[in-house]
Amino acid sequence: MHSDPKAVDLKTLEQLARTLRYRVIKTSHLSGTPHLGSCLSCLDLLVYFYWQILKIDPKDARAADRDRFILSKGHAAPALFQVLAERGFFPVSDLENYGDDGSLFGEHPPTPGYLPGIEAATGSLGHGLPMGLGMALASRISGKPYSVYAVLSDGECNEGSVWEAAMLASAQKVSNLTIAIDYNKWQATGRSNEVLNLAPLGDKWRAFGWCVSEINGHSFEEMQKAISDNKDDPRPKAIIANTIKGRGVSFMEDDNNWHYRTPNAEELEKAAKELGIAA
Amino acid sequence: MRNAFADEITKMAATDPRLVLLSGDIGNRLFDKLRAQSPERFMNCGVAEANMMGVAAGMASAGLRPVVYTITPFTTTRCLEQIRVDVAYHNLPVVIVGTGSGLSYASLGPTHHSLEDFAIFRAIPHMQIVAPYDAPSLRAVLRDALAGKKPTYIRIGKKGEKDILPPETAVGIGKSVVAREGRDICILAVGTIASEAVKAADTLKKNHGISPEVVLINTVKPLDTGLLDRLAAKFKTVLTVEEHSKIGGFGEHVASTFAQKGIRNQIICMGTRDEFMHVVGSQEYARTVYEIDAPSIVKAVQQAMTTASAAE
C-alpha cells in the first residue's frame, strides 16, 4: 500500500495510522495479545519514523549503512509488527498466524536473525537505549554514516540502565542518536509520575546533556518540527512525546485497564467505527 | 596476565579495525599504548556495567568486535541480564573479559571474588566459557575468541602469574595440554589454579611415589568430551581442580558428562565450599582456606589413591 514513503503526505499518514491502529486492535482481539494501550500510544511515532525519517530499504534490510530503529518498549511489538509488514519488510499475510504456537509474532520482537526489520529483541526494559547507543558509536568508529532512533516508554525510564546510557551518550557527544519517549503518563500498575518520580522528564534529559524537545506525540507536524529544528545539534536528542495511552479509541484512551485487557467482538466493532474503518 | 591481555589487545587492534575495547573505568594506564595507537577504539564506559554490556552488543550487531573489560563480578553478575539478553540471546560476538577472577582479589573481600561465574554462564545458551591458565594461554584464547563469532567469556587472573608452560605449547579455545605425564591418576585443572595442580603433581612424584598426569584445560564450555573419553580410558580416577564453587562448576560439568555417558570412573571435584570468605588475605592464603592449594591437592590425591586401591 504505502511502500514508497516519499509519496506519502501527512494526511495520508494519518489515514495509515488509523488503519494500523485497527489492525493492532483486531490482532489483540483475535490472539489475546495484551499491551494494547501501549501500542496505541506509540503508533503515531512508529508511523512517522518508518515513513518519514528512517533511511531503510526493506529489500535490503541488513544494509550496513541503514538507519537503525529500536522499539525499546518491546511490549508494543504488536504495533511494530504491523508497521514493518505495511512498510514491506515481510508480507502482511505473515501476520495471520499471530500468537499461534510456533509463530514469530507474539508480545515481544524476536531477534534480528528471525525477522527482517528487527534490530534488537527487546522486551526487558532498559536494553534498547544502550544497544542503540552501541550502534550509534559503531557508526562513528567504523565510518559508516547512519543514524539510530529508539522509542522508549515512560515507565522504562525507571530502569537505571537508561540513565547510564544517557550519561555515556552525552559524554561521548553522540549526535546520531535520537530517542522518543512515549510519555503516556501510565506504567503497568499506576501513574508513571507516582510510581517513581519521573517529572519533570524533559528537565531530567536536559540535565543529562541531551537536546530535548517536548511535543504532542500524536502530531506529525510537531514531530517534523522537533526533528528538523534539532537536526544539526551536536548532542544526542530526546523527544518527549506527550501521548495518550489507548489513543484513537474513546473507551480505551487514558484507561490503564487496556494495559492488559483485550477487546471482545463488540468492542472491536465499536473501535472500527470510531477509527472510520469498514470492518 | 593483565599485562599480557593489554599487550595482545593492542597488537590485535593494530591489524583488526573492528576491535574496540570497552573498560568499566579500570586499567587506564594499562591501555596507554592502545589509546595512543587507536584512540577511537578505547572507550571508558564509566562505572555503568549494564549499559557497557548493552553498548557492546549494539556495537557487535553493527559489525565491530567489542571486548568488554572490568573486574570479574562487575562484568558478569552485575550485568548478567544484559549478557543473557543483549549478548547471548542475540548471539553476538562480544568478548567479555573478567580480570582478577576467582580469588585473585582475596584481599578485597567477596564483593570482588568470582566463584559462581562458570555455573551461571554454563546455563546460558551460546556462551563460551574460557579460563586460560597462564599468559601465553590467555593470548592464544583471546586470538581464538576474536577469530570466531561466538559470545565468549574469558576469566583471567591479575598480574604477575608465572607462565606454567612454554609459550609455544599454548592452545586455543576448547583444547587442552598435558603439563605432566603420569600413569596413576589424572588431575584435570582449569584456569590459573593449574599452577597449584602442577606443584602438587611434582610433590606427589618426588615425595610420595605417585605419578599423576596433569592436564590443563582452558575451556569450561563447550567441554571437550573427546578428552574425557580418552582420560576415562586411561585413568581410573580423575580429579578436577578449579578456583570456583563446587556447585555448578567445571568439576560438576565433567562429573555429569561422565554420568550421562555411563562412565563409572572415580571422579573427585575440588573447588570452593558453598560459603563466602569473611576474612581477607593473599590469594595463596584464600586457596588454603578453601582447600584448593597444592598441599590440599596432594592430600586429596593420596586419599583417592587409597580409596581406589581399597576398592580393588
Coordinates of C-alpha atoms in Angstrom, one line a residue:
Chain A
M1 CA 0.0 0.0 0.0
H2 CA 2.2 2.9 1.2
S3 CA 5.6 1.3 0.5
D4 CA 7.1 4.4 -1.1
P5 CA 7.5 6.8 1.8
K6 CA 8.4 9.7 -0.4
A7 CA 4.9 9.7 -1.9
V8 CA 3.2 9.9 1.5
D9 CA 1.9 13.3 2.8
L10 CA 1.0 13.8 6.4
K11 CA -2.8 13.5 5.7
T12 CA -2.2 10.1 4.1
L13 CA 0.0 9.1 7.1
E14 CA -3.0 9.9 9.4
Q15 CA -5.2 7.5 7.5
L16 CA -2.5 4.9 7.5
A17 CA -2.1 5.3 11.3
R18 CA -5.9 4.7 11.7
T19 CA -5.7 1.5 9.6
L20 CA -2.7 0.2 11.5
R21 CA -4.5 1.0 14.8
Y22 CA -7.4 -1.1 13.7
R23 CA -5.1 -4.0 12.7
V24 CA -3.4 -3.9 16.1
I25 CA -6.8 -3.9 17.9
K26 CA -8.1 -6.7 15.7
T27 CA -5.0 -8.8 16.3
S28 CA -5.3 -8.2 20.0
H29 CA -8.9 -9.4 19.8
L30 CA -8.1 -12.5 17.7
S31 CA -4.9 -13.5 19.5
G32 CA -5.4 -12.3 23.0
T33 CA -2.2 -10.2 22.9
P34 CA -2.1 -7.5 25.6
H35 CA -0.5 -4.1 25.9
L36 CA -3.0 -2.6 23.5
G37 CA -2.9 0.8 25.3
S38 CA 0.9 0.9 25.0
C39 CA 0.7 0.0 21.3
L40 CA -1.8 2.7 20.5
S41 CA 0.1 5.4 22.4
C42 CA 3.3 5.0 20.3
L43 CA 1.8 4.0 17.0
D44 CA 2.0 7.5 15.5
L45 CA 5.6 7.8 16.5
L46 CA 6.4 4.5 14.7
V47 CA 4.5 5.5 11.6
Y48 CA 6.3 8.8 11.5
F49 CA 9.8 7.2 11.9
Y50 CA 9.1 4.5 9.4
W51 CA 7.5 6.6 6.7
Q52 CA 9.3 9.9 7.1
I53 CA 12.7 9.6 8.8
L54 CA 14.4 6.2 8.5
K55 CA 16.8 5.6 5.6
I56 CA 16.0 2.0 5.2
D57 CA 15.3 -0.4 2.3
P58 CA 13.0 -3.3 3.2
K59 CA 14.5 -5.2 0.3
D60 CA 18.0 -4.8 1.8
A61 CA 17.1 -5.0 5.4
R62 CA 20.6 -5.6 6.7
A63 CA 22.4 -2.9 4.6
A64 CA 25.5 -1.8 6.5
D65 CA 24.7 1.9 6.3
R66 CA 21.0 1.7 7.1
D67 CA 19.4 3.7 9.8
R68 CA 18.6 1.7 12.9
F69 CA 15.3 1.8 14.8
I70 CA 14.8 0.1 18.1
L71 CA 11.5 -0.3 19.8
S72 CA 13.0 -0.2 23.3
K73 CA 9.5 -0.6 24.8
G74 CA 9.4 -4.1 23.3
H75 CA 5.9 -4.8 24.7
A76 CA 4.5 -2.6 21.9
A77 CA 5.8 -5.2 19.4
P78 CA 2.2 -5.8 18.1
A79 CA 2.3 -2.2 16.7
L80 CA 5.8 -2.6 15.3
F81 CA 4.9 -5.9 13.5
Q82 CA 2.0 -4.1 11.7
V83 CA 4.3 -1.2 10.8
L84 CA 7.1 -3.4 9.5
A85 CA 4.6 -5.5 7.4
E86 CA 2.9 -2.5 5.9
R87 CA 6.4 -1.0 5.2
G88 CA 7.3 -4.0 3.2
F89 CA 9.7 -6.0 5.4
F90 CA 7.5 -9.0 5.1
P91 CA 4.0 -9.7 3.7
V92 CA 1.1 -8.5 5.8
S93 CA -0.3 -12.0 5.4
D94 CA 2.5 -13.4 7.5
L95 CA 0.7 -11.9 10.5
E96 CA -2.2 -14.2 10.0
N97 CA -0.7 -16.8 12.4
Y98 CA -0.2 -14.1 15.1
G99 CA 0.2 -15.7 18.5
D100 CA -0.2 -19.3 17.3
D101 CA 2.1 -22.0 18.6
G102 CA 5.3 -21.6 16.7
S103 CA 4.6 -18.1 15.4
L104 CA 7.3 -15.4 15.5
F105 CA 4.6 -12.8 16.3
G106 CA 3.8 -12.6 20.0
E107 CA 4.2 -10.0 22.7
H108 CA 7.8 -9.0 22.0
P109 CA 10.1 -8.8 19.0
P110 CA 12.2 -11.8 18.1
T111 CA 16.0 -11.5 17.5
P112 CA 17.0 -9.8 14.2
G113 CA 18.1 -13.0 12.6
Y114 CA 14.5 -14.3 12.7
L115 CA 12.5 -11.3 11.3
P116 CA 13.6 -8.7 8.8
G117 CA 13.4 -5.1 10.1
I118 CA 14.0 -6.0 13.8
E119 CA 17.2 -4.5 15.2
A120 CA 17.0 -5.7 18.8
A121 CA 15.0 -8.3 20.6
T122 CA 13.6 -6.0 23.3
G123 CA 11.0 -6.9 25.9
S124 CA 13.1 -6.5 29.0
L125 CA 13.0 -2.7 29.6
G126 CA 16.1 -0.6 29.7
H127 CA 18.0 -2.5 27.0
G128 CA 17.1 -0.7 23.8
L129 CA 18.9 2.6 24.5
P130 CA 22.3 1.0 25.5
M131 CA 22.2 -1.2 22.4
G132 CA 21.2 1.7 20.2
L133 CA 24.0 3.8 21.7
G134 CA 26.4 1.0 20.8
M135 CA 25.1 1.1 17.2
A136 CA 25.4 4.9 17.1
L137 CA 29.0 4.7 18.4
A138 CA 29.8 2.0 15.9
S139 CA 28.8 4.3 13.1
R140 CA 31.4 6.8 14.2
I141 CA 34.1 4.2 14.8
S142 CA 33.6 2.3 11.6
G143 CA 33.0 5.4 9.5
K144 CA 29.6 4.3 8.2
P145 CA 27.2 7.3 8.3
Y146 CA 23.8 6.3 9.7
S147 CA 21.5 7.4 12.5
V148 CA 19.9 5.4 15.3
Y149 CA 16.4 6.0 16.6
A150 CA 14.7 4.4 19.6
V151 CA 11.3 4.7 21.2
L152 CA 11.2 4.2 25.0
S153 CA 8.3 4.2 27.3
D154 CA 8.0 6.5 30.3
G155 CA 7.8 3.5 32.7
E156 CA 11.0 2.3 31.1
C157 CA 12.8 5.3 32.5
N158 CA 12.5 3.6 35.9
E159 CA 15.5 1.5 34.7
G160 CA 18.9 2.6 35.8
S161 CA 20.5 1.4 32.6
V162 CA 18.5 4.1 30.7
W163 CA 20.3 6.8 32.7
E164 CA 23.7 5.1 32.4
A165 CA 23.3 5.2 28.6
A166 CA 22.1 8.8 28.8
M167 CA 25.3 9.8 30.5
L168 CA 27.6 7.9 28.2
A169 CA 25.8 9.2 25.1
S170 CA 26.3 12.7 26.4
A171 CA 30.0 12.2 27.4
Q172 CA 30.8 10.8 24.0
K173 CA 28.9 13.6 22.2
V174 CA 26.9 11.1 20.2
S175 CA 24.9 13.2 17.7
N176 CA 23.4 10.5 15.5
L177 CA 21.2 9.1 18.3
T178 CA 17.5 10.3 18.7
I179 CA 15.1 8.8 21.1
A180 CA 11.4 9.5 21.6
I181 CA 9.9 8.8 24.9
D182 CA 6.3 7.7 24.7
Y183 CA 5.1 9.8 27.7
N184 CA 1.6 8.4 28.2
K185 CA 1.8 9.0 32.0
W186 CA 1.0 5.4 32.8
Q187 CA 3.0 2.3 33.6
A188 CA 1.8 -1.2 34.2
T189 CA 0.1 -0.6 37.6
G190 CA -0.1 3.1 38.1
R191 CA 0.7 6.7 37.0
S192 CA 4.3 6.9 35.9
N193 CA 4.9 10.1 37.9
E194 CA 3.7 8.5 41.1
V195 CA 5.3 5.0 40.9
L196 CA 8.7 6.6 40.6
N197 CA 9.2 10.3 40.5
L198 CA 9.6 10.9 36.8
A199 CA 8.7 14.5 36.4
P200 CA 10.0 16.8 35.2
L201 CA 11.0 14.4 32.5
G202 CA 12.3 16.9 29.9
D203 CA 14.4 18.7 32.5
K204 CA 15.9 15.4 33.5
W205 CA 17.1 14.7 30.0
R206 CA 18.3 18.3 29.6
A207 CA 20.3 17.9 32.8
F208 CA 21.9 14.7 31.4
G209 CA 23.2 16.8 28.5
W210 CA 20.6 15.9 25.8
C211 CA 18.9 18.2 23.3
V212 CA 15.3 18.0 24.3
S213 CA 12.1 18.8 22.6
E214 CA 8.6 18.4 24.1
I215 CA 5.8 17.7 21.7
N216 CA 2.3 16.3 21.2
G217 CA 3.2 12.7 20.4
H218 CA 0.2 12.3 18.1
S219 CA 1.0 15.3 15.9
F220 CA 3.1 14.5 12.8
E221 CA 3.7 18.3 12.3
E222 CA 5.2 18.6 15.8
M223 CA 7.4 15.5 15.2
Q224 CA 8.6 17.0 11.9
K225 CA 9.4 20.3 13.7
A226 CA 11.2 18.6 16.6
I227 CA 13.4 16.6 14.2
S228 CA 14.2 19.3 11.7
D229 CA 14.8 22.1 14.3
N230 CA 17.4 20.0 16.0
K231 CA 19.0 18.0 13.2
D232 CA 22.3 19.9 13.4
D233 CA 22.5 19.9 17.2
P234 CA 25.7 18.1 18.2
R235 CA 24.1 16.4 21.3
P236 CA 22.1 13.2 21.5
K237 CA 18.4 14.1 21.1
A238 CA 15.4 13.2 23.2
I239 CA 11.8 13.9 22.1
I240 CA 9.4 13.9 25.0
A241 CA 6.3 12.8 23.2
N242 CA 3.3 13.6 25.3
T243 CA 0.8 10.8 24.3
I244 CA -2.4 9.3 25.4
K245 CA -2.4 5.6 26.3
G246 CA -5.0 3.8 24.1
R247 CA -5.1 6.8 21.7
G248 CA -7.7 6.6 18.9
V249 CA -10.5 4.7 20.6
S250 CA -12.5 6.7 23.1
F251 CA -13.2 4.0 25.6
M252 CA -9.5 2.9 25.7
E253 CA -8.0 6.4 26.0
D254 CA -6.2 7.1 29.2
D255 CA -7.7 3.9 30.8
N256 CA -4.9 1.8 32.1
N257 CA -7.1 -1.3 32.1
W258 CA -6.1 -1.7 28.5
H259 CA -2.5 -2.4 29.5
Y260 CA -3.6 -6.0 29.9
R261 CA -7.2 -6.2 28.7
T262 CA -8.1 -7.4 25.2
P263 CA -11.2 -6.3 23.3
N264 CA -14.2 -8.5 22.6
A265 CA -16.0 -8.6 19.3
E266 CA -18.4 -5.8 20.2
E267 CA -15.5 -3.6 21.4
L268 CA -13.6 -4.3 18.2
E269 CA -16.6 -3.3 16.1
K270 CA -17.0 -0.1 18.1
A271 CA -13.3 0.7 17.7
A272 CA -13.6 0.1 13.9
K273 CA -16.4 2.6 13.7
E274 CA -14.6 5.3 15.7
L275 CA -11.5 4.8 13.5
G276 CA -13.6 5.0 10.4
I277 CA -12.6 1.5 9.2
A278 CA -15.1 -0.6 7.4
A279 CA -14.6 -3.8 9.4
Chain B
M1 CA 48.1 -12.0 32.8
R2 CA 46.6 -8.5 32.9
N3 CA 49.7 -7.1 31.1
A4 CA 49.6 -9.9 28.5
F5 CA 45.9 -9.1 27.9
A6 CA 46.7 -5.4 27.3
D7 CA 49.6 -6.2 25.1
E8 CA 47.7 -8.8 23.0
I9 CA 44.7 -6.5 22.6
T10 CA 46.9 -3.6 21.4
K11 CA 48.6 -5.9 18.9
M12 CA 45.4 -7.2 17.5
A13 CA 43.8 -3.8 17.3
A14 CA 46.7 -2.7 15.1
T15 CA 45.6 -5.1 12.4
D16 CA 41.9 -5.5 13.1
P17 CA 40.0 -2.2 12.7
R18 CA 36.8 -3.8 14.1
L19 CA 38.3 -4.4 17.6
V20 CA 37.1 -2.0 20.3
L21 CA 38.0 -2.2 24.0
L22 CA 35.3 -1.1 26.5
S23 CA 36.5 -0.6 30.0
G24 CA 34.5 -0.1 33.1
D25 CA 36.7 2.7 34.5
I26 CA 39.7 0.5 35.2
G27 CA 43.1 -0.1 33.6
N28 CA 43.6 3.4 32.3
R29 CA 47.4 3.2 32.4
L30 CA 47.3 -0.4 31.3
F31 CA 45.9 0.6 27.9
D32 CA 48.0 3.7 27.3
K33 CA 49.6 2.0 24.2
L34 CA 46.2 1.1 22.8
R35 CA 44.9 4.6 23.4
A36 CA 47.9 6.1 21.7
Q37 CA 47.7 3.8 18.8
S38 CA 43.9 3.8 18.2
P39 CA 42.2 6.4 20.5
E40 CA 38.8 5.9 18.9
R41 CA 38.9 2.2 19.8
F42 CA 39.3 2.5 23.6
M43 CA 36.3 3.7 25.4
N44 CA 36.0 4.2 29.1
C45 CA 32.3 3.4 29.7
G46 CA 32.5 4.5 33.4
V47 CA 31.1 2.6 36.4
A48 CA 28.0 1.6 34.5
E49 CA 28.4 -2.0 33.5
A50 CA 24.8 -2.7 32.5
N51 CA 25.0 0.0 29.9
M52 CA 28.5 -1.0 28.8
M53 CA 27.3 -4.5 28.0
G54 CA 24.4 -3.2 26.0
V55 CA 26.6 -0.9 24.2
A56 CA 29.0 -3.7 23.4
A57 CA 26.1 -5.8 22.0
G58 CA 25.0 -2.8 19.8
M59 CA 28.5 -2.4 18.5
A60 CA 28.8 -6.1 17.7
S61 CA 25.4 -6.1 15.9
A62 CA 26.9 -3.3 13.7
G63 CA 29.9 -5.3 12.8
L64 CA 32.5 -4.3 15.4
R65 CA 34.3 -6.7 17.7
P66 CA 33.9 -5.3 21.2
V67 CA 36.0 -6.6 24.1
V68 CA 34.5 -5.7 27.5
Y69 CA 36.9 -5.4 30.3
T70 CA 36.5 -4.9 34.0
I71 CA 36.8 -6.7 37.4
T72 CA 35.0 -10.0 37.1
P73 CA 31.9 -9.6 39.3
F74 CA 31.1 -6.4 37.5
T75 CA 31.5 -7.8 34.0
T76 CA 29.4 -10.9 35.0
T77 CA 26.8 -10.9 37.7
R78 CA 26.5 -7.1 37.8
C79 CA 25.2 -7.0 34.3
L80 CA 24.0 -10.6 33.9
E81 CA 20.7 -9.7 32.3
Q82 CA 22.5 -7.6 29.6
I83 CA 24.8 -10.6 28.9
R84 CA 21.9 -13.0 28.7
V85 CA 19.6 -10.9 26.6
D86 CA 21.7 -8.5 24.6
V87 CA 24.8 -10.7 24.0
A88 CA 23.7 -14.3 24.3
Y89 CA 20.1 -14.2 23.0
H90 CA 21.2 -12.1 20.1
N91 CA 24.2 -14.5 19.7
L92 CA 26.6 -11.6 19.1
P93 CA 30.4 -11.9 19.1
V94 CA 31.1 -9.9 22.2
V95 CA 34.2 -10.9 24.2
I96 CA 33.6 -10.4 27.9
V97 CA 36.8 -10.4 29.9
G98 CA 36.8 -10.6 33.7
T99 CA 40.0 -9.6 35.4
G100 CA 41.1 -10.6 38.9
S101 CA 39.0 -13.7 38.7
G102 CA 38.4 -16.4 41.3
L103 CA 40.3 -15.4 44.4
S104 CA 42.8 -13.1 42.7
Y105 CA 41.3 -10.2 44.7
A106 CA 41.2 -12.1 48.0
S107 CA 42.3 -9.1 49.9
L108 CA 39.3 -7.1 48.6
G109 CA 36.7 -9.4 50.0
P110 CA 33.8 -11.4 48.4
T111 CA 32.4 -8.3 46.6
H112 CA 35.5 -8.8 44.3
H113 CA 35.6 -12.6 44.3
S114 CA 34.2 -14.6 41.4
L115 CA 33.4 -18.2 42.3
E116 CA 30.0 -18.5 40.6
D117 CA 30.7 -17.4 37.0
F118 CA 31.2 -20.8 35.4
A119 CA 27.9 -22.0 37.0
I120 CA 25.9 -19.0 35.8
F121 CA 27.3 -18.9 32.2
R122 CA 27.0 -22.7 31.8
A123 CA 23.3 -22.4 31.8
I124 CA 23.2 -19.6 29.2
P125 CA 22.9 -20.7 25.6
H126 CA 25.6 -19.7 23.0
M127 CA 28.1 -18.7 25.7
Q128 CA 31.7 -20.0 25.5
I129 CA 33.4 -20.1 28.9
V130 CA 37.1 -19.8 28.8
A131 CA 39.6 -19.8 31.7
P132 CA 43.3 -19.6 30.5
Y133 CA 45.9 -20.9 32.9
D134 CA 48.8 -18.5 32.1
A135 CA 49.7 -15.5 30.0
P136 CA 50.6 -17.5 26.8
S137 CA 47.3 -19.4 27.2
L138 CA 45.4 -16.2 27.5
R139 CA 47.0 -14.8 24.3
A140 CA 46.0 -17.9 22.5
V141 CA 42.4 -18.0 23.6
L142 CA 42.0 -14.2 23.0
R143 CA 43.1 -14.6 19.4
D144 CA 40.8 -17.5 19.0
A145 CA 37.8 -15.7 20.5
L146 CA 38.3 -12.8 18.1
A147 CA 38.8 -15.1 15.2
G148 CA 35.4 -16.8 16.0
K149 CA 31.9 -15.3 16.1
K150 CA 30.6 -16.6 19.5
P151 CA 29.8 -14.7 22.6
T152 CA 32.8 -15.6 24.8
Y153 CA 33.5 -15.1 28.4
I154 CA 37.2 -15.1 29.3
R155 CA 38.1 -15.2 33.0
I156 CA 41.7 -14.1 33.7
G157 CA 43.9 -13.6 36.7
K158 CA 45.6 -10.5 37.9
K159 CA 49.2 -9.6 37.2
G160 CA 52.4 -11.4 37.9
E161 CA 51.3 -15.0 37.5
K162 CA 54.3 -17.1 36.3
D163 CA 53.9 -19.0 33.0
I164 CA 53.2 -22.6 33.7
L165 CA 54.2 -24.0 30.2
P166 CA 56.4 -22.7 27.4
P167 CA 54.5 -20.2 25.2
E168 CA 54.7 -22.4 22.1
T169 CA 52.6 -25.1 23.8
A170 CA 49.6 -22.7 24.3
V171 CA 46.4 -23.9 22.7
G172 CA 43.2 -22.2 21.6
I173 CA 39.6 -22.5 22.9
G174 CA 38.4 -26.0 23.7
K175 CA 41.8 -27.6 23.7
S176 CA 43.9 -29.0 26.4
V177 CA 47.6 -29.6 27.1
V178 CA 49.3 -32.3 29.1
A179 CA 51.5 -30.4 31.6
R180 CA 52.9 -33.5 33.3
E181 CA 52.7 -37.1 32.0
G182 CA 51.8 -39.7 34.5
R183 CA 50.1 -43.1 35.0
D184 CA 48.3 -43.3 38.4
I185 CA 45.7 -40.6 38.4
C186 CA 44.7 -37.7 36.2
I187 CA 44.5 -34.2 37.6
L188 CA 42.4 -32.0 35.3
A189 CA 42.8 -28.3 36.1
V190 CA 41.1 -25.3 34.6
G191 CA 42.2 -21.7 34.9
T192 CA 45.1 -20.2 36.9
I193 CA 44.7 -22.8 39.7
A194 CA 46.6 -25.0 37.3
S195 CA 49.8 -23.8 38.9
E196 CA 48.8 -25.4 42.2
A197 CA 47.9 -28.7 40.3
V198 CA 51.3 -28.8 38.7
K199 CA 53.0 -28.0 42.0
A200 CA 51.0 -30.8 43.7
A201 CA 51.9 -33.3 41.0
D202 CA 55.6 -32.5 41.3
T203 CA 55.4 -33.1 45.1
L204 CA 53.5 -36.3 44.7
K205 CA 56.0 -37.7 42.3
K206 CA 59.1 -36.5 44.3
N207 CA 57.9 -37.3 47.8
H208 CA 55.1 -39.8 47.6
G209 CA 55.9 -42.1 44.7
I210 CA 52.7 -41.3 42.9
S211 CA 52.7 -40.4 39.2
P212 CA 49.9 -38.1 38.3
E213 CA 49.2 -36.9 34.9
V214 CA 48.3 -33.2 34.8
V215 CA 46.0 -31.9 32.0
L216 CA 45.4 -28.2 31.7
I217 CA 42.2 -27.2 30.1
N218 CA 41.2 -23.6 29.2
T219 CA 37.5 -24.1 28.4
V220 CA 34.6 -25.0 30.6
K221 CA 32.0 -24.7 27.8
P222 CA 32.0 -26.3 25.3
L223 CA 33.5 -29.1 27.1
D224 CA 36.0 -31.3 25.2
T225 CA 34.1 -34.6 25.7
G226 CA 36.6 -36.5 23.5
L227 CA 39.3 -35.6 26.0
L228 CA 37.1 -37.0 28.8
D229 CA 36.7 -40.3 26.9
R230 CA 40.4 -40.6 26.5
L231 CA 41.1 -39.8 30.2
A232 CA 38.5 -42.2 31.3
A233 CA 40.1 -45.0 29.2
K234 CA 43.5 -44.3 30.7
F235 CA 42.8 -43.4 34.3
K236 CA 40.6 -45.0 37.0
T237 CA 40.5 -41.7 38.8
V238 CA 40.0 -38.2 37.5
L239 CA 40.4 -35.3 39.9
T240 CA 39.3 -31.9 38.8
V241 CA 40.5 -28.6 40.3
E242 CA 39.1 -25.1 39.8
E243 CA 39.1 -21.8 41.6
H244 CA 35.3 -21.7 41.6
S245 CA 32.4 -23.1 43.6
K246 CA 32.0 -26.9 43.5
I247 CA 28.4 -26.1 42.8
G248 CA 27.8 -25.9 39.0
G249 CA 31.4 -25.6 38.2
F250 CA 33.8 -27.3 35.9
G251 CA 34.1 -30.4 38.0
E252 CA 30.3 -30.9 38.1
H253 CA 30.2 -30.5 34.4
V254 CA 32.8 -33.2 34.0
A255 CA 31.0 -35.5 36.5
S256 CA 27.6 -35.1 34.9
T257 CA 29.2 -35.8 31.5
F258 CA 30.7 -39.0 32.8
A259 CA 27.4 -40.0 34.4
Q260 CA 25.5 -39.4 31.2
K261 CA 28.0 -41.3 29.2
G262 CA 27.8 -44.2 31.7
I263 CA 31.5 -43.8 32.6
R264 CA 31.9 -45.2 36.1
N265 CA 35.4 -44.0 36.9
Q266 CA 36.1 -42.4 40.2
I267 CA 35.8 -38.6 40.0
I268 CA 36.8 -36.1 42.6
C269 CA 35.9 -32.4 42.3
M270 CA 37.9 -29.8 44.1
G271 CA 36.6 -26.3 44.2
T272 CA 35.5 -23.7 46.8
R273 CA 33.0 -24.5 49.5
D274 CA 29.5 -23.1 49.5
E275 CA 30.4 -20.2 51.7
F276 CA 31.6 -16.6 51.5
M277 CA 35.0 -15.8 53.0
H278 CA 34.7 -13.2 55.8
V279 CA 38.4 -12.6 56.3
V280 CA 40.9 -11.1 53.9
G281 CA 44.4 -12.3 52.8
S282 CA 46.5 -13.1 49.8
Q283 CA 45.2 -15.3 47.0
E284 CA 47.6 -18.0 48.3
Y285 CA 46.0 -17.8 51.7
A286 CA 42.5 -17.9 50.3
R287 CA 43.3 -21.0 48.4
T288 CA 44.4 -22.7 51.6
V289 CA 41.2 -21.5 53.3
Y290 CA 39.1 -23.1 50.5
E291 CA 41.5 -26.1 50.4
I292 CA 42.3 -25.9 46.7
D293 CA 46.0 -25.2 47.2
A294 CA 48.8 -27.6 46.2
P295 CA 49.0 -29.3 49.7
S296 CA 45.3 -29.9 49.6
I297 CA 45.5 -31.4 46.1
V298 CA 48.3 -33.6 47.3
K299 CA 46.2 -34.8 50.2
A300 CA 43.1 -35.4 48.0
V301 CA 45.2 -37.4 45.5
Q302 CA 46.7 -39.6 48.3
Q303 CA 43.2 -40.2 49.7
A304 CA 41.8 -41.0 46.2
M305 CA 44.6 -43.5 45.6
T306 CA 43.9 -45.2 48.9
T307 CA 40.2 -45.4 48.2
A308 CA 40.9 -46.7 44.7
S309 CA 43.3 -49.4 45.9
A310 CA 40.9 -50.5 48.7
A311 CA 38.1 -50.9 46.1
E312 CA 40.2 -53.3 44.1

